[in-house]
Structure formats: structure tokens, C-alpha cells
Coordinates of C-alpha atoms and ligand atoms in Angstrom, one line a residue:
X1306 CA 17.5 11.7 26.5
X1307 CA 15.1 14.3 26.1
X1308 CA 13.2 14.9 22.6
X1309 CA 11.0 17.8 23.6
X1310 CA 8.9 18.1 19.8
X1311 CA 9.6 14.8 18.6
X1312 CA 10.3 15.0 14.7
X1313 CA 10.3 11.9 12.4
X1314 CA 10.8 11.3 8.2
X1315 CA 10.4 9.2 5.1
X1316 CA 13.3 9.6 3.2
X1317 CA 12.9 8.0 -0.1
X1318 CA 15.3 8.1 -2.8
X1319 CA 13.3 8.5 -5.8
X1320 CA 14.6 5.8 -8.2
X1321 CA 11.6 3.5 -8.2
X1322 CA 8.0 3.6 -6.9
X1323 CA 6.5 3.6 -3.7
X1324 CA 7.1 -0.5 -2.8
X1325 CA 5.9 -2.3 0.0
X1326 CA 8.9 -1.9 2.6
X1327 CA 9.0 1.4 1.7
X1328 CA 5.1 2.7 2.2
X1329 CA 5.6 0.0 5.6
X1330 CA 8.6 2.6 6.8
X1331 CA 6.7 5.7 5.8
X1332 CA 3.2 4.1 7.5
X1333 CA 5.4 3.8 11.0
X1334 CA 7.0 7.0 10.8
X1335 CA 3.5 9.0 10.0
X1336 CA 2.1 6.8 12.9
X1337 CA 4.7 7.1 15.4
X1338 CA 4.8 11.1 14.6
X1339 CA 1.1 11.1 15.4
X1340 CA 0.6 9.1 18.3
X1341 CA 3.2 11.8 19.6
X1342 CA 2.2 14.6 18.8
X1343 CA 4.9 15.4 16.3
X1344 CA 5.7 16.1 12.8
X1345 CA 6.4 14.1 10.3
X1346 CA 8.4 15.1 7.6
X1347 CA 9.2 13.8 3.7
X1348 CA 12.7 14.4 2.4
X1349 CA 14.0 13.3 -0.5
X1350 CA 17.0 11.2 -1.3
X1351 CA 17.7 12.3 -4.8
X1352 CA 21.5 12.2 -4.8
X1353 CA 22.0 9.0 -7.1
X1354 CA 21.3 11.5 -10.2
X1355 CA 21.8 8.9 -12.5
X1356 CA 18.6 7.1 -11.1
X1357 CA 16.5 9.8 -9.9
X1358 CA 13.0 11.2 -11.8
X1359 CA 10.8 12.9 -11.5
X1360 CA 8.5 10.2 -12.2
X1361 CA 9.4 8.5 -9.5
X1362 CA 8.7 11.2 -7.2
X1363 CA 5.4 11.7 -8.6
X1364 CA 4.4 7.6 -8.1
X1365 CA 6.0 7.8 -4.3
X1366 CA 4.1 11.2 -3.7
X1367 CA 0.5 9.2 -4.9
X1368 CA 1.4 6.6 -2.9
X1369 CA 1.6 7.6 0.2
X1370 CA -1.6 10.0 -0.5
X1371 CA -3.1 6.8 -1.6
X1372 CA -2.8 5.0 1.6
X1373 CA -3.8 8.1 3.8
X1374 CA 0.0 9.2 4.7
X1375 CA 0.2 12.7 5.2
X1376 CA 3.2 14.8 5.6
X1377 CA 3.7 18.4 7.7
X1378 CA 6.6 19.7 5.6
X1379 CA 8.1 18.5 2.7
X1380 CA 7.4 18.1 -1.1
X1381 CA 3.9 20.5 -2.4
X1382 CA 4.5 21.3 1.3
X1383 CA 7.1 23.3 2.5
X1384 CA 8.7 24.2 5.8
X1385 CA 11.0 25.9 8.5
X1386 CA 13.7 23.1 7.8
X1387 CA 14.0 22.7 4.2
X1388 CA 14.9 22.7 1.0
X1389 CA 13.6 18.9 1.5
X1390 CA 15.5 17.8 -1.9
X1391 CA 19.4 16.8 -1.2
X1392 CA 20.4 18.2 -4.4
X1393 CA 19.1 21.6 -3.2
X1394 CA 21.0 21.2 0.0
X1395 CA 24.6 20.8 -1.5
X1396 CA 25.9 23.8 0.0
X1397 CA 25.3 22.4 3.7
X1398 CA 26.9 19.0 2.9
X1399 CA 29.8 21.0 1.8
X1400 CA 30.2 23.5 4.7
X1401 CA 29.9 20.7 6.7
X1402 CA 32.6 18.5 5.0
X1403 CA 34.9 21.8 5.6
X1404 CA 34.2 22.2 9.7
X1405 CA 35.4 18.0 9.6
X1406 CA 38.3 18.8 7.5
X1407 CA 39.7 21.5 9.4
X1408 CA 38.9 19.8 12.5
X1409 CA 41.1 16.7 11.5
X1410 CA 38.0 14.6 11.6
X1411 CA 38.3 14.1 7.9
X1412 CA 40.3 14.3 4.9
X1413 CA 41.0 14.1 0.8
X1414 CA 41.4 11.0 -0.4
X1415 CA 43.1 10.8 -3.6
X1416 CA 43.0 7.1 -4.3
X1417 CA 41.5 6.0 -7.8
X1418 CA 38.8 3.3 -7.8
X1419 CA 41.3 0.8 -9.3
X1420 CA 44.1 1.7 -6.5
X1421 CA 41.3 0.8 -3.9
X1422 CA 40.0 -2.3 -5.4
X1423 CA 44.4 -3.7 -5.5
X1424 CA 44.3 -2.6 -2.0
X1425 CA 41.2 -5.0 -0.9
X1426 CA 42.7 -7.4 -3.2
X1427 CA 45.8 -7.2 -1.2
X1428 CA 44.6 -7.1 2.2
X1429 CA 42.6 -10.6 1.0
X1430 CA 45.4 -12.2 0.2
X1431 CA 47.0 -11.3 3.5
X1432 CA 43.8 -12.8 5.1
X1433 CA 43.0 -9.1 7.5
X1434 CA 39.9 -9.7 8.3
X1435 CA 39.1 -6.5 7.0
X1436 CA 38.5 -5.6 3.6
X1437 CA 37.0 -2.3 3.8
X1438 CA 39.4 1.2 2.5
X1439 CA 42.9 0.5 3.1
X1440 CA 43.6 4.2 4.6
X1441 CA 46.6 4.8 2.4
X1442 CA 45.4 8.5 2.2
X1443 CA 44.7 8.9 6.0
X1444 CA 48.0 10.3 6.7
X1445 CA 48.7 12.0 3.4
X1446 CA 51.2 15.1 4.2
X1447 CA 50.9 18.5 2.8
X1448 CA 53.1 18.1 0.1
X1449 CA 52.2 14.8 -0.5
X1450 CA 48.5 16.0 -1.3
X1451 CA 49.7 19.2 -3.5
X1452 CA 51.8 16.1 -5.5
X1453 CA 48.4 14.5 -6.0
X1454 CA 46.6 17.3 -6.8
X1455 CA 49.3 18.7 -9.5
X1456 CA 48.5 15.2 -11.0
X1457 CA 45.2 16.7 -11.4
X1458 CA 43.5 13.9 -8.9
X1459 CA 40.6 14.8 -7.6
X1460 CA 40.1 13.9 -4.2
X1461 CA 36.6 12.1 -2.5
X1462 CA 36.2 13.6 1.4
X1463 CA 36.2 10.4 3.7
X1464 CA 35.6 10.5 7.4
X1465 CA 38.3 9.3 9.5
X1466 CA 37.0 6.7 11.6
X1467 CA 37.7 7.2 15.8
X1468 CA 40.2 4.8 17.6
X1469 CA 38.3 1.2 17.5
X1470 CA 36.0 0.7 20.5
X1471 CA 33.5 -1.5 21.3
X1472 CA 30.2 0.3 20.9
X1473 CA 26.8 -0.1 23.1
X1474 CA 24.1 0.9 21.0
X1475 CA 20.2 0.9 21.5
X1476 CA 17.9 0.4 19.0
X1477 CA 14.4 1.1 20.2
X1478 CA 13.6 -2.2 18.2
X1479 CA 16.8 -4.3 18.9
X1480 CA 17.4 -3.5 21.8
X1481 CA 21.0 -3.1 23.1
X1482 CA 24.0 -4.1 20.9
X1483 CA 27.6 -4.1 21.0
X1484 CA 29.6 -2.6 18.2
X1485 CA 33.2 -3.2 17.7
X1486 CA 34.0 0.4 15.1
X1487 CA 37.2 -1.5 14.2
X1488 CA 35.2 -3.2 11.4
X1489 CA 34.1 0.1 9.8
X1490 CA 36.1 1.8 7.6
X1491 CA 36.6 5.2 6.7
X1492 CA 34.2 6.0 4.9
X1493 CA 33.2 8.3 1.5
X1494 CA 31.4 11.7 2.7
X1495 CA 31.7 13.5 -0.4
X1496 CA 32.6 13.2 -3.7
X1497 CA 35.0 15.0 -6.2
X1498 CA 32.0 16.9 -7.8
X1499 CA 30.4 17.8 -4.5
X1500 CA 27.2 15.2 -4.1
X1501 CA 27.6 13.6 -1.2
X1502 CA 27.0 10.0 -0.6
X1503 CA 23.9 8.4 1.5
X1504 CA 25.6 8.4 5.2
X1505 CA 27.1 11.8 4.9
X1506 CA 23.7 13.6 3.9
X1507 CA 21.3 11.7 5.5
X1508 CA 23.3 12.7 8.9
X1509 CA 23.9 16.5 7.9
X1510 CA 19.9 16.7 7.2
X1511 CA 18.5 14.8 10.4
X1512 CA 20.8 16.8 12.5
X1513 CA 19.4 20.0 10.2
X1514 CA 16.3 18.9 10.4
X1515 CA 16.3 18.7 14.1
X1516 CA 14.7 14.5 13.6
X1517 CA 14.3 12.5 17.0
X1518 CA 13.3 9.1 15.8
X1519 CA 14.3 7.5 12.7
X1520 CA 12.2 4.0 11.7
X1521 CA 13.9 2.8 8.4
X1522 CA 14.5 -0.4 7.3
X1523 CA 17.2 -3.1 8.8
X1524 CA 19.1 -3.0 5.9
X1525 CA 20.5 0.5 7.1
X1526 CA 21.2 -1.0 10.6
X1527 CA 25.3 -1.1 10.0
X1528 CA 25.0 2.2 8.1
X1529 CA 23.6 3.8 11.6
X1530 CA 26.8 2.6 13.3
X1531 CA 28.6 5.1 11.0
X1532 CA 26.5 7.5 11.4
X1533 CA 26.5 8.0 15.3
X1534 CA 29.9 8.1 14.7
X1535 CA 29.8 11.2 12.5
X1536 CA 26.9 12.5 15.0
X1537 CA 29.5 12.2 17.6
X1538 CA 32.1 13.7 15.8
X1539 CA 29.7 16.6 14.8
X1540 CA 29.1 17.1 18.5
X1541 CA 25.4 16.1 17.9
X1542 CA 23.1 14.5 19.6
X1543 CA 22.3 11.1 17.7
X1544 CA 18.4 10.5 17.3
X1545 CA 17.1 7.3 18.5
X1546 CA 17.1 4.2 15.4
X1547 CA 14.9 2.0 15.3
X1548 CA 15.3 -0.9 12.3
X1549 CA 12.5 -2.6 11.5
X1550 CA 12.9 -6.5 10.2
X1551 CA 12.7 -7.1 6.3
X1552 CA 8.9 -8.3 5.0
X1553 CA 9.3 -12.1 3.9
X1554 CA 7.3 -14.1 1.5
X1555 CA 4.7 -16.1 3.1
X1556 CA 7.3 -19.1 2.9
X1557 CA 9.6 -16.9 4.9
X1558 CA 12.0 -16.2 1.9
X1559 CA 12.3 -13.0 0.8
X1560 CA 9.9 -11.3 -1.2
X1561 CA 10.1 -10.8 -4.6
X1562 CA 8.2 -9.2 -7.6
X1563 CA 6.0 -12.8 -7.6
X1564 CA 4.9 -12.7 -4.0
X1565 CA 3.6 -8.6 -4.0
X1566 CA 3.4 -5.5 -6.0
X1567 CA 6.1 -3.8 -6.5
X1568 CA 4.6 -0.5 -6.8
X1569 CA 1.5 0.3 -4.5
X1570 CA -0.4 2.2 -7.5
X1571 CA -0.5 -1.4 -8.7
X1572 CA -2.9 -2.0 -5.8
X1573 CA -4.6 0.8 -6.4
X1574 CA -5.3 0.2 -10.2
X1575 CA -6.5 -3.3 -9.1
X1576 CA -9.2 -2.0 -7.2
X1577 CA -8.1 -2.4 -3.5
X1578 CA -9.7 -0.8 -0.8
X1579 CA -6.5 1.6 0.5
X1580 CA -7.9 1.2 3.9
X1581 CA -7.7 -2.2 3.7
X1582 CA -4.5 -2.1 1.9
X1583 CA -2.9 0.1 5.0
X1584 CA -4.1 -1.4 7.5
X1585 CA -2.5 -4.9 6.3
X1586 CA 0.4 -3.5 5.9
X1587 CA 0.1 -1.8 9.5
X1588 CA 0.6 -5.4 10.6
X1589 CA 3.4 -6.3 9.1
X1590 CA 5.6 -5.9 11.8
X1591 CA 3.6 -4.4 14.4
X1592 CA -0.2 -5.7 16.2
X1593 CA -2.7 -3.6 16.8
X1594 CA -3.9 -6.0 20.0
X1595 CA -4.4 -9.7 20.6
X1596 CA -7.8 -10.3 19.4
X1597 CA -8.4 -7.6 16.4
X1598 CA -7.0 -6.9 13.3
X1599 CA -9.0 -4.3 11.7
X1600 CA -8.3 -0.8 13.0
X1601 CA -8.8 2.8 11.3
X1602 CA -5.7 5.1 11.1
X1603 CA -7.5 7.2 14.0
X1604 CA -7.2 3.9 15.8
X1605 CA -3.5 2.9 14.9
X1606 CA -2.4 6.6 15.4
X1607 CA -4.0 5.7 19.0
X1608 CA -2.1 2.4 19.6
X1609 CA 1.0 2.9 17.9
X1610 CA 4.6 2.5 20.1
X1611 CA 7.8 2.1 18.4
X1612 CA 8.9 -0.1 20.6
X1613 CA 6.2 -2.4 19.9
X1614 CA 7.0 -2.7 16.7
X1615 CA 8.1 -6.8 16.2
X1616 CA 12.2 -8.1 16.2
X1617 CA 11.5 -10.6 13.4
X1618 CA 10.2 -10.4 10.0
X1619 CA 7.2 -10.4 9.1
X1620 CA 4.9 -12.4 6.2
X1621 CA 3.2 -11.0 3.4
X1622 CA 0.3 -13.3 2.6
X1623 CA -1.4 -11.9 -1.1
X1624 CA -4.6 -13.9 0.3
X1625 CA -4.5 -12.5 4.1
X1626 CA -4.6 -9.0 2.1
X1627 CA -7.8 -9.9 0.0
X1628 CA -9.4 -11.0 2.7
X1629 CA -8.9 -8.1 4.4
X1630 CA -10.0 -5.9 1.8
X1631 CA -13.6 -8.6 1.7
X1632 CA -14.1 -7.8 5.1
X1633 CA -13.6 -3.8 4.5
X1634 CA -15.7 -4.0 1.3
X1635 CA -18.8 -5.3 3.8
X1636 CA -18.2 -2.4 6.1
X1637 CA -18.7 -0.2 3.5
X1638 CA -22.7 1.9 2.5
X1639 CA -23.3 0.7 -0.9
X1640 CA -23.1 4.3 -1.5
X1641 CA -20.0 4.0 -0.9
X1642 CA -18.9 1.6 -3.0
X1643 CA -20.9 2.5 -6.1
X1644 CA -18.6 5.8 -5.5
X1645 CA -15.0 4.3 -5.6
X1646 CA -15.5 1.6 -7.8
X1647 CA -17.1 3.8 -10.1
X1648 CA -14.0 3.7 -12.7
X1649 CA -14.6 0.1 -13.1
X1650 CA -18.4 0.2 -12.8
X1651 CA -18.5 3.1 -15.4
X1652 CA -17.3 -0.5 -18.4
X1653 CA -20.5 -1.5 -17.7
X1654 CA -23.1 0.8 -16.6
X1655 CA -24.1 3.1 -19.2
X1656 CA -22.8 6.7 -18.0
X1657 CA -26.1 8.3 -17.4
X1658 CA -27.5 6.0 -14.8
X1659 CA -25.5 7.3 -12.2
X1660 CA -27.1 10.1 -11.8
X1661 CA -31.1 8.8 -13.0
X1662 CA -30.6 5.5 -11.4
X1663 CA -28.1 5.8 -8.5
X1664 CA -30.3 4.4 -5.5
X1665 CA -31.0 0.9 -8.2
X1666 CA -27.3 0.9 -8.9
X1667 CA -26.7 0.6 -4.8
X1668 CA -29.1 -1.9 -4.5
X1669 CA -27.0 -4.0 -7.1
X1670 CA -24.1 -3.2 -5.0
X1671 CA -25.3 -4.4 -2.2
X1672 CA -26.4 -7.8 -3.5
X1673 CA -22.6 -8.2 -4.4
X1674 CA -20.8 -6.5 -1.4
X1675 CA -20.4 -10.1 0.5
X1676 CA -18.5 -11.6 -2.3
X1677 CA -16.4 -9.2 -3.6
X1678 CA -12.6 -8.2 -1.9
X1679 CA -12.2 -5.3 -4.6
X1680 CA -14.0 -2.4 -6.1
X1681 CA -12.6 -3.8 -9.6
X1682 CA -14.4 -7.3 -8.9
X1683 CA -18.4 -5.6 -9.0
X1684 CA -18.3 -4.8 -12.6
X1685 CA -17.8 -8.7 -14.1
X1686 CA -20.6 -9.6 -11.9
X1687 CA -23.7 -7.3 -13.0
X1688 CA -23.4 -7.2 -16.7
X1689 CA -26.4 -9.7 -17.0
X1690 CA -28.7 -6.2 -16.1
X1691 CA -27.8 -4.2 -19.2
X1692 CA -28.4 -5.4 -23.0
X1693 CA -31.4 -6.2 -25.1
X1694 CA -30.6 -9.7 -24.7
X1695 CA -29.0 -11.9 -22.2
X1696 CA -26.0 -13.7 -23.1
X1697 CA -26.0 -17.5 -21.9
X1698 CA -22.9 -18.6 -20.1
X1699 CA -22.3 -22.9 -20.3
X1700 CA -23.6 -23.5 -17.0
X1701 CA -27.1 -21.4 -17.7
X1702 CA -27.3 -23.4 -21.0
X1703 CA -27.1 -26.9 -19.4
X1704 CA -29.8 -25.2 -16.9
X1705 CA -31.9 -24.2 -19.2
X1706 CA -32.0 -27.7 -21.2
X1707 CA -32.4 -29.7 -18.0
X1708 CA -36.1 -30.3 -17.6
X1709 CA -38.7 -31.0 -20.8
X1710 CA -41.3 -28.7 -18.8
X1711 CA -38.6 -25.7 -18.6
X1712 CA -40.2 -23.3 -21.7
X1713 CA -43.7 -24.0 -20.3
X1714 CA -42.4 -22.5 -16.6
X1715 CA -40.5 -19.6 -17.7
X1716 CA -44.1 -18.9 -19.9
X1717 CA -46.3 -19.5 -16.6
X1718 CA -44.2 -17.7 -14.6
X1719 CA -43.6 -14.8 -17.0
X1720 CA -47.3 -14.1 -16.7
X1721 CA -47.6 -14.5 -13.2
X1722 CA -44.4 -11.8 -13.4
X1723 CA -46.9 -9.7 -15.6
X1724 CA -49.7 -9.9 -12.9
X1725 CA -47.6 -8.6 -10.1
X1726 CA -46.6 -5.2 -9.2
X1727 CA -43.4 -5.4 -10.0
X1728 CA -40.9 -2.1 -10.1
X1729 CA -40.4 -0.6 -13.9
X1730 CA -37.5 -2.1 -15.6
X1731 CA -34.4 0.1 -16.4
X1732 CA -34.3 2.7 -17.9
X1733 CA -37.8 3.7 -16.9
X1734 CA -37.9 5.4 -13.8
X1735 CA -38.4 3.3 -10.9
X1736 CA -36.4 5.2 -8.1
X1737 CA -39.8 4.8 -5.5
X1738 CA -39.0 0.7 -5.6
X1739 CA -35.3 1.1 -5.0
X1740 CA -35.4 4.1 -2.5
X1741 CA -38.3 2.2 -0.1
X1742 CA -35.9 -1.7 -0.6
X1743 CA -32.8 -2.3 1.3
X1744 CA -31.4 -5.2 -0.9
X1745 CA -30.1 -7.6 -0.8
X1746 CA -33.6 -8.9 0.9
X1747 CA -32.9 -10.2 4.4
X1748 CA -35.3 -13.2 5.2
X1749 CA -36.4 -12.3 8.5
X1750 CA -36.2 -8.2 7.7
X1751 CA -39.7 -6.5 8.4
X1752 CA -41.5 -5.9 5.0
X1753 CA -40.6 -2.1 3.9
X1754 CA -43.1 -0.1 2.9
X1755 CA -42.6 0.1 -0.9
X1756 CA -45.6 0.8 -3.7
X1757 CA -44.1 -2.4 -5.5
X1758 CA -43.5 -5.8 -4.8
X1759 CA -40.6 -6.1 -2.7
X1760 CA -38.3 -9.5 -2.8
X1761 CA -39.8 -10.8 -0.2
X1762 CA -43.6 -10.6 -1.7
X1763 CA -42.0 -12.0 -5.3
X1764 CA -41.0 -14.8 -3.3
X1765 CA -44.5 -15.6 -1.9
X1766 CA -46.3 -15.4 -5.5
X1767 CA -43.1 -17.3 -6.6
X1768 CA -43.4 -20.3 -4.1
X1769 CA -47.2 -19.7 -4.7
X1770 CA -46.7 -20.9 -8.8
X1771 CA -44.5 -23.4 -8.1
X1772 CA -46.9 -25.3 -5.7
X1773 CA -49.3 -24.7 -8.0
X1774 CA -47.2 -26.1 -10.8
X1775 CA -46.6 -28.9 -8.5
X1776 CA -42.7 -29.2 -8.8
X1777 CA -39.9 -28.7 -6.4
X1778 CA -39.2 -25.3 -6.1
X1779 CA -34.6 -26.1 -6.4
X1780 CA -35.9 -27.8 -9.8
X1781 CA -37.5 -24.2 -10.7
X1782 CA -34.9 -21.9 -9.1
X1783 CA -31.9 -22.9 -12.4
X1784 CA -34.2 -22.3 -15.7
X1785 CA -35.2 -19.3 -14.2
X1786 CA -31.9 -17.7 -13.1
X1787 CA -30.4 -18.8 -16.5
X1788 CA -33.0 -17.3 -18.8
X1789 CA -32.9 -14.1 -16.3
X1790 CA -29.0 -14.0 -15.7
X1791 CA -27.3 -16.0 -18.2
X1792 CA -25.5 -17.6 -15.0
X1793 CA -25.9 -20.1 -12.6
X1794 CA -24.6 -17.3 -9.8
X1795 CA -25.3 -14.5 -8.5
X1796 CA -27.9 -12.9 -5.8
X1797 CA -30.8 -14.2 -4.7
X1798 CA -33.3 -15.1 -7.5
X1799 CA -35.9 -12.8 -5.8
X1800 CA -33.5 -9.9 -5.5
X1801 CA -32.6 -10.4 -9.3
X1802 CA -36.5 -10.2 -10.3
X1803 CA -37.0 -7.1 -8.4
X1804 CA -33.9 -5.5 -9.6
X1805 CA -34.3 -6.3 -13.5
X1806 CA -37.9 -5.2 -13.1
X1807 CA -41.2 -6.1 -14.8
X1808 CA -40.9 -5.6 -18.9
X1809 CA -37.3 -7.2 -18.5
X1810 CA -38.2 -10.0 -16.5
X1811 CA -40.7 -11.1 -18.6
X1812 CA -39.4 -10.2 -22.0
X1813 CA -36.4 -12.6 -20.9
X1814 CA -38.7 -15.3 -19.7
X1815 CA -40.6 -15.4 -22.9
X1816 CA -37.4 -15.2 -24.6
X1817 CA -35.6 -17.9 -23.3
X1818 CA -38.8 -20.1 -23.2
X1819 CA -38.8 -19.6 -27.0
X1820 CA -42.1 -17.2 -26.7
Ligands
LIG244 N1 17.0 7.0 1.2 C1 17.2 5.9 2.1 C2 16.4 4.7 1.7 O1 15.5 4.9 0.9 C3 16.8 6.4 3.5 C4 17.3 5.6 4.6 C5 17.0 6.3 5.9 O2 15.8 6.4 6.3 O3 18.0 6.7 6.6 O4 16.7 3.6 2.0

């Protein structure tokens, strides 16, 4: 089979957000239309009126920009093959429906839902082996139809199914599989008021929209049986399917609203990293290679096969995702992340600092880059700068009362604090300290050349006082970091000195030492 410009979609049905599954199917398409040098198109599936918004639309739409998908024609988009919205594209469905009508390979079905439902009910108590439509309208004669229609039935459009056959079909995931068609049966194309139904549509647009490959979702794997049928019968050529396996839990049940967000904005709002957040769910269901996991889109787009996409499901792991996003938060300039996890950052640094204080606030960010998965986690963690006073957490209390000599330490060291060059506290300026230090201090880093003490010279007049003091230096470290943090955590203690800066150090010293 030849597919000269290979063409792919996403066809959501806007009735929900953007969901895992669902951004997975449109993350394989976008790929697999890449690495070929095709297009990748959205369409949208909004035929179940009752169920479709706008809303929905919107959430899919900032989804997928979210994540970095990308579509060539579509919604905000445009293109050679639209409108991209079924309900704009009713006429084609119908003129469609009349070629199959005329050519036999249809017809009206009068039945009324209850007149199906006896007729399952019958063939189950008859034990068929088929419980499908019945076909009482299959062979309806002319006047047998205008009797119907006088009755003022309205009639749905159903496709009459071939002679059975056993059916080889490929699916560039499944490989080959026989069909027997005698367990389809013949099925709803249309409906009295002229929306057509899922099968019907979605075959009159990828012929229309001239698609090659379609990547969806296993659940849809019986409804392609169908729908090479009506590809055959239309005397089209049937693109290639390939149906991916469902996402499991990380027990291998399957998931639900407790093991993952249902909508991906969810992640967003959390504070995920979307690269990290794409290229975990890159992997559910497909490997980049043996021995690596992290890959760019450039990269995927590189990589990516169909056909090497995995046969059984795949495991979404909540943790396996944050660690992910932990090792993409370290990759990351600290300009970086001061940048996108500004939103949160923004609840606790004051708004103008920013722009008077931006290289200090990416030295913060860096102390806290190797323990954080998500942009929304810095902000909890560098409070203890800001305020008049500090605010003592349990931990730092206990700390703080541990050692009788405690207040006399935190006064010593406060003036050997004074004595040093230490950078200007916030909000003074003091952007030739943070511009000259990489932080957080690396031990064995050359010294920088900075007009104030750096970490590492704090820590020399630091070790200095404590020898001087005569007192194990771990017995120091606690008071300290409590009457300068309020915590027991958090970056190294000379990293914290340098970043609070002189008048704050000491003022908190002296403060906690009771003056
Ligand atoms: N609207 C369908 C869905 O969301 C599309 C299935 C298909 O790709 O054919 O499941």
C-alpha cells in the first residue's frame, strides 16, 4: 500500500477534558505525523450534542498546547480538508448515506427502539449467538416502507452488512487478525434527524480527509472492523489502524479517577513540568531505547515508529511521573525555573523583587532545584527569607532549647556575622553578591570572584568561631539554622547566611538569642 503524504488525527469528542488516554493517542499521532514528514490534523467529534461544549473544547485545545502538541489544520487553524467540526460537515454524511442507499448498500430502518430491544430479547431466548439488530427492516419492500412512513416513522440509515466472511486484518500494532463479519451487525449510519453516529462519520471524514494512519485507542478496535467494511463498500482505500493497549493502574487494573488526573490542566495547575509530564506519558506504551528515558520531543519525533509502539498495556505509576518531573526540574537554569513557577512563587515573594532582585531569587532557586519535582513545590520552601520575624516551626524550637550555651552562640556568632563582609540583606540592593555566586555553593568549586563573602569564605570564619568556641561544629549547625530559618531543613547553612545577608542574619541571631 502506498501512502505518498502520510496524514494522521486526534479526533476527540468534546464531552470531557483532555485525559490521559486521550493526550497519549494525540502524543502518538503528532509523533508519528512528524517522524514522517506528515501532517497532523485535529477534528472534532462533536456529534453527541447532548454532551458536547464548548468548554470542553477549550480544556482539550490547552491541553494538547500544554504538552507541546501542535496541529497543521484544524481548530484556530484551518485547512484544505475541513470544516474540522462534524456538525459542520452534515451535508457530506448525508450525500454519502444517499450514494449507499441507491447503491443497495444501505437502507431505512423503521424499527422503534422498543421493537429492537423484543427482538434481542427474542433472539436470547432462542440462544443465536447473536444478539446484535435483528434485520427485520433489511428487506423491507417499497410498499412496505411507504406503510411505515404513512405511520409517520421515521427511519435511522443502517449499513447492510456484506455476506459473512472470515476477515484478515493488520493492525500495525496487532499484527494480523482474523475477523469473522458474521458477528457484526448492521449497523446505525445515520439518524432520523440527520447526525450521524460515530462509525459512519468518522469513516466519511478520514476518507475526506484523505488520513493514512489512524493510532486510537483499543477500545475502537471492533468498531474498525465496521469500518473497513464501509471503506470497502465506499470503494475506498482503508487507512492503516493501529490500536494501542488501554493505560492500567500500577497494579495492572484499570485506571481510575484515584490512580491519575483526569484532566491534564490538573497537572498543569499542580505545577508539573509539561516536558516531564509528555515525555512520561511518551512511554506509556512505547520506549524511546533500552537504557534511557528522558528524551525531548525533537528526540521522540526522531525515534518514533508505530509499529514499535507496545501489544500490552501499559502502567501509570503517579511516583514514576514525579520523579521524572525531579529529574527535569535539575536540568532546568534557575532562570528558568524562577520563570514558570513564577505563579506560585509570586504567594510568597513580594511582586517587586522580580524585577530588583531577580539574580538573588535564582540563587534561592537553585538551592532548592535538587529537592523539588514541581514548580508549585519552591514556594513552601523559601518563606523563611521574607518577614520581619521568623516564624519557629516545632523541630527549630526543640533546636533552639537544646544546649544551655545556645543564646550566647547565636550572640558570638552574630558579631562575628557583623565583622564579615557579608552581602546587604533584602531589600537593599545587593545584586554584585548574587550576580558574581553560583549557589548553591559547591564544595570543591573554585572561589568566584565576588566583592562579598561568598559561602564558601562564611564557612571558614564559621568553622573559625566554632573552634574558637571549642564545641562540635553538628552541635552549632541546629540553633543556628532555627533562629535563621525557623526549620530544621533546607540548604546549606552557609548558602542560607549569604542569601539572607548581613542586617538579617544578625537581627535574627540576636533575636532568637533573646538580644
Ligand atoms: N471520537 C473518538 C474518540 O474520542 C475518535 C476515535 C477515533 O480516533 O476513531 O474515541
Amino acid at each position: 500500500m502506498i501512502h505518498p503524504t502520510p496524514r494522521l488525527r486526534f479526533a476527540p469528542s468534546p464531552t470531557g477534558p483532555l485525559h490521559l488516554g486521550g493526550a497519549r493517542t494525540a502524543m502518538y499521532n503528532w509523533a508519528a505525523a512528524r517522524a514522517m514528514g506528515g501532517t497532523f490534523l485535529l477534528r472534532i467529534e462533536d456529534t453527541d450534542q447532548a454532551r458536547s461544549t464548548d468548554a470542553s473544547l477549550q480544556i482539550i485545545l490547552a491541553g494538547l498546547r500544554w504538552l507541546g502538541i501542535d496541529w497543521d489544520e484544524g481548530p484556530e487553524k484551518g485547512g484544505d480538508f475541513g470544516p474540522y467540526f462534524q456538525m459542520q460537515r452534515l451535508e457530506l454524511y448525508a450525500a454519502a448515506a444517499q450514494r449507499l442507499l441507491a447503491e443497495g448498500k444501505a437502507y431505512p430502518c423503521y424499527c422503534t427502539t422498543e421493537e429492537i430491544e423484543a427482538g434481542r430479547e427474542a433472539m436470547k431466548a432462542e440462544k443465536t449467538g447473536f444478539y446484535g439488530y435483528n434485520g427485520r427492516c433489511r428487506n423491507l419492500t417499497a410498499a412496505e416502507r411507504a406503510a411505515f412512513e404513512q405511520q409517520g416513522r421515521k427511519a435511522n440509515i443502517r449499513f447492510r452488512m456484506p455476506e459473512a466472511r472470515v476477515m484478515n486484518v493488520h493492525d500495525l500494532i496487532l499484527g494480523d487478525v482474523e475477523v469473522n463479519t458474521k458477528e457484526l451487525d448492521d449497523w446505525v449510519m445515520i439518524r432520523p434527524d440527520g447526525v450521524p453516529l460515530y462509525n459512519f462519520a468518522c469513516v466519511i471524514d478520514d476518507i475526506g480527509m484523505k488520513i493514512t494512519h489512524v493510532v486510537r485507542g483499543n477500545e475502537h478496535f471492533q468498531n474498525g472492523h465496521k469500518q473497513r467494511l464501509l471503506f470497502e463498500a465506499l470503494g475506498a482505500e482503508c487507512p492503516l489502524y493501529a490500536h494501542i493497549p488501554l493505560i492500567l493502574n500500577k497494579d495492572g487494573k484499570k485506571l481510575s479517577k484515584r490512580d491519575a488526573d483526569t484532566n491534564m490542566l490538573d497537572y498543569r495547575d499542580k505545577g508539573f513540568p509539561p516536558e516531564a509530564v509528555f515525555n512520561y506519558i511518551a512511554l506509556l506504551g512505547w520506549g524511546f531505547s533500552g537504557d534511557r528515558d528522558l528524551f525531548t520531543r525533537q528526540e521522540m519525533v526522531e525515534a518514533f515508529k508505530i509499529e514499535n509502539i507496545g501489544k500490552s498495556g501499559s502502567k501509570f505509576d503517579e511516583e514514576k511521573l514525579r520523579w521524572m518531573c525531579g529529574e527535569y526540574m535539575r536540568r532546568w537554569t534557575p532562570a528558568q525555573c524562577v520563570q514558570q513557577a513564577r505563579p506560585w512563587l509570586e504567594q510568597v515573594v513580594p511582586a517587586g523583587a522580580f524585577a530588583t532582585h531577580g539574580a538573588w531569587l535564582q540563587n534561592v532557586i537553585a538551592c532548592f532545584q535538587e529537592r523539588v519535582a514541581l514548580y508549585s513545590e519552591f514556594d513552601s520552601k523559601i518563606g523563611w527569607l521574607f518577614g520581619e520575624t521568623v516564624v519557629m516551626d516545632e523541630a527549630a524550637q526543640k533546636n533552639l532549647a537544646k544546649d544551655p550555651a545556645g543564646p550566647a552562640w547565636l550572640r558570638g556568632y552574630a558579631d562575628v556575622l557583623e565583622g564579615a563582609n557579608l552581602p546587604p540583606s533584602y531589600p537593599r540592593d545587593r545584586s554584585a553578591a548574587d550576580r558574581a555566586v553560583g549557589l548553591p555553593s559547591k564544595k570543591d568549586a573554585p572561589a568566584p570572584a565576588c566583592a562579598f563573602d561568598t559561602p564558601a569564605q562564611i564557612e571558614v570564619r564559621t568553622r573559625a568561631f566554632t573552634e574558637q568556641l571549642g564545641i562540635k561544629f553538628g552541635n552549632f549547625v541546629h540553633p543556628v539554622r532555627a533562629a535563621l530559618t525557623g526549620t530544621d531543613k533546607g540548604p546549606g547553612l552557609f548558602d542560607v547566611v549569604f542569601l539572607l545577608g548581613k542586617e538579617t542574619a544578625v537581627a535574627r541571631l540576636r533575636a532568637a538569642a533573646g538580644r
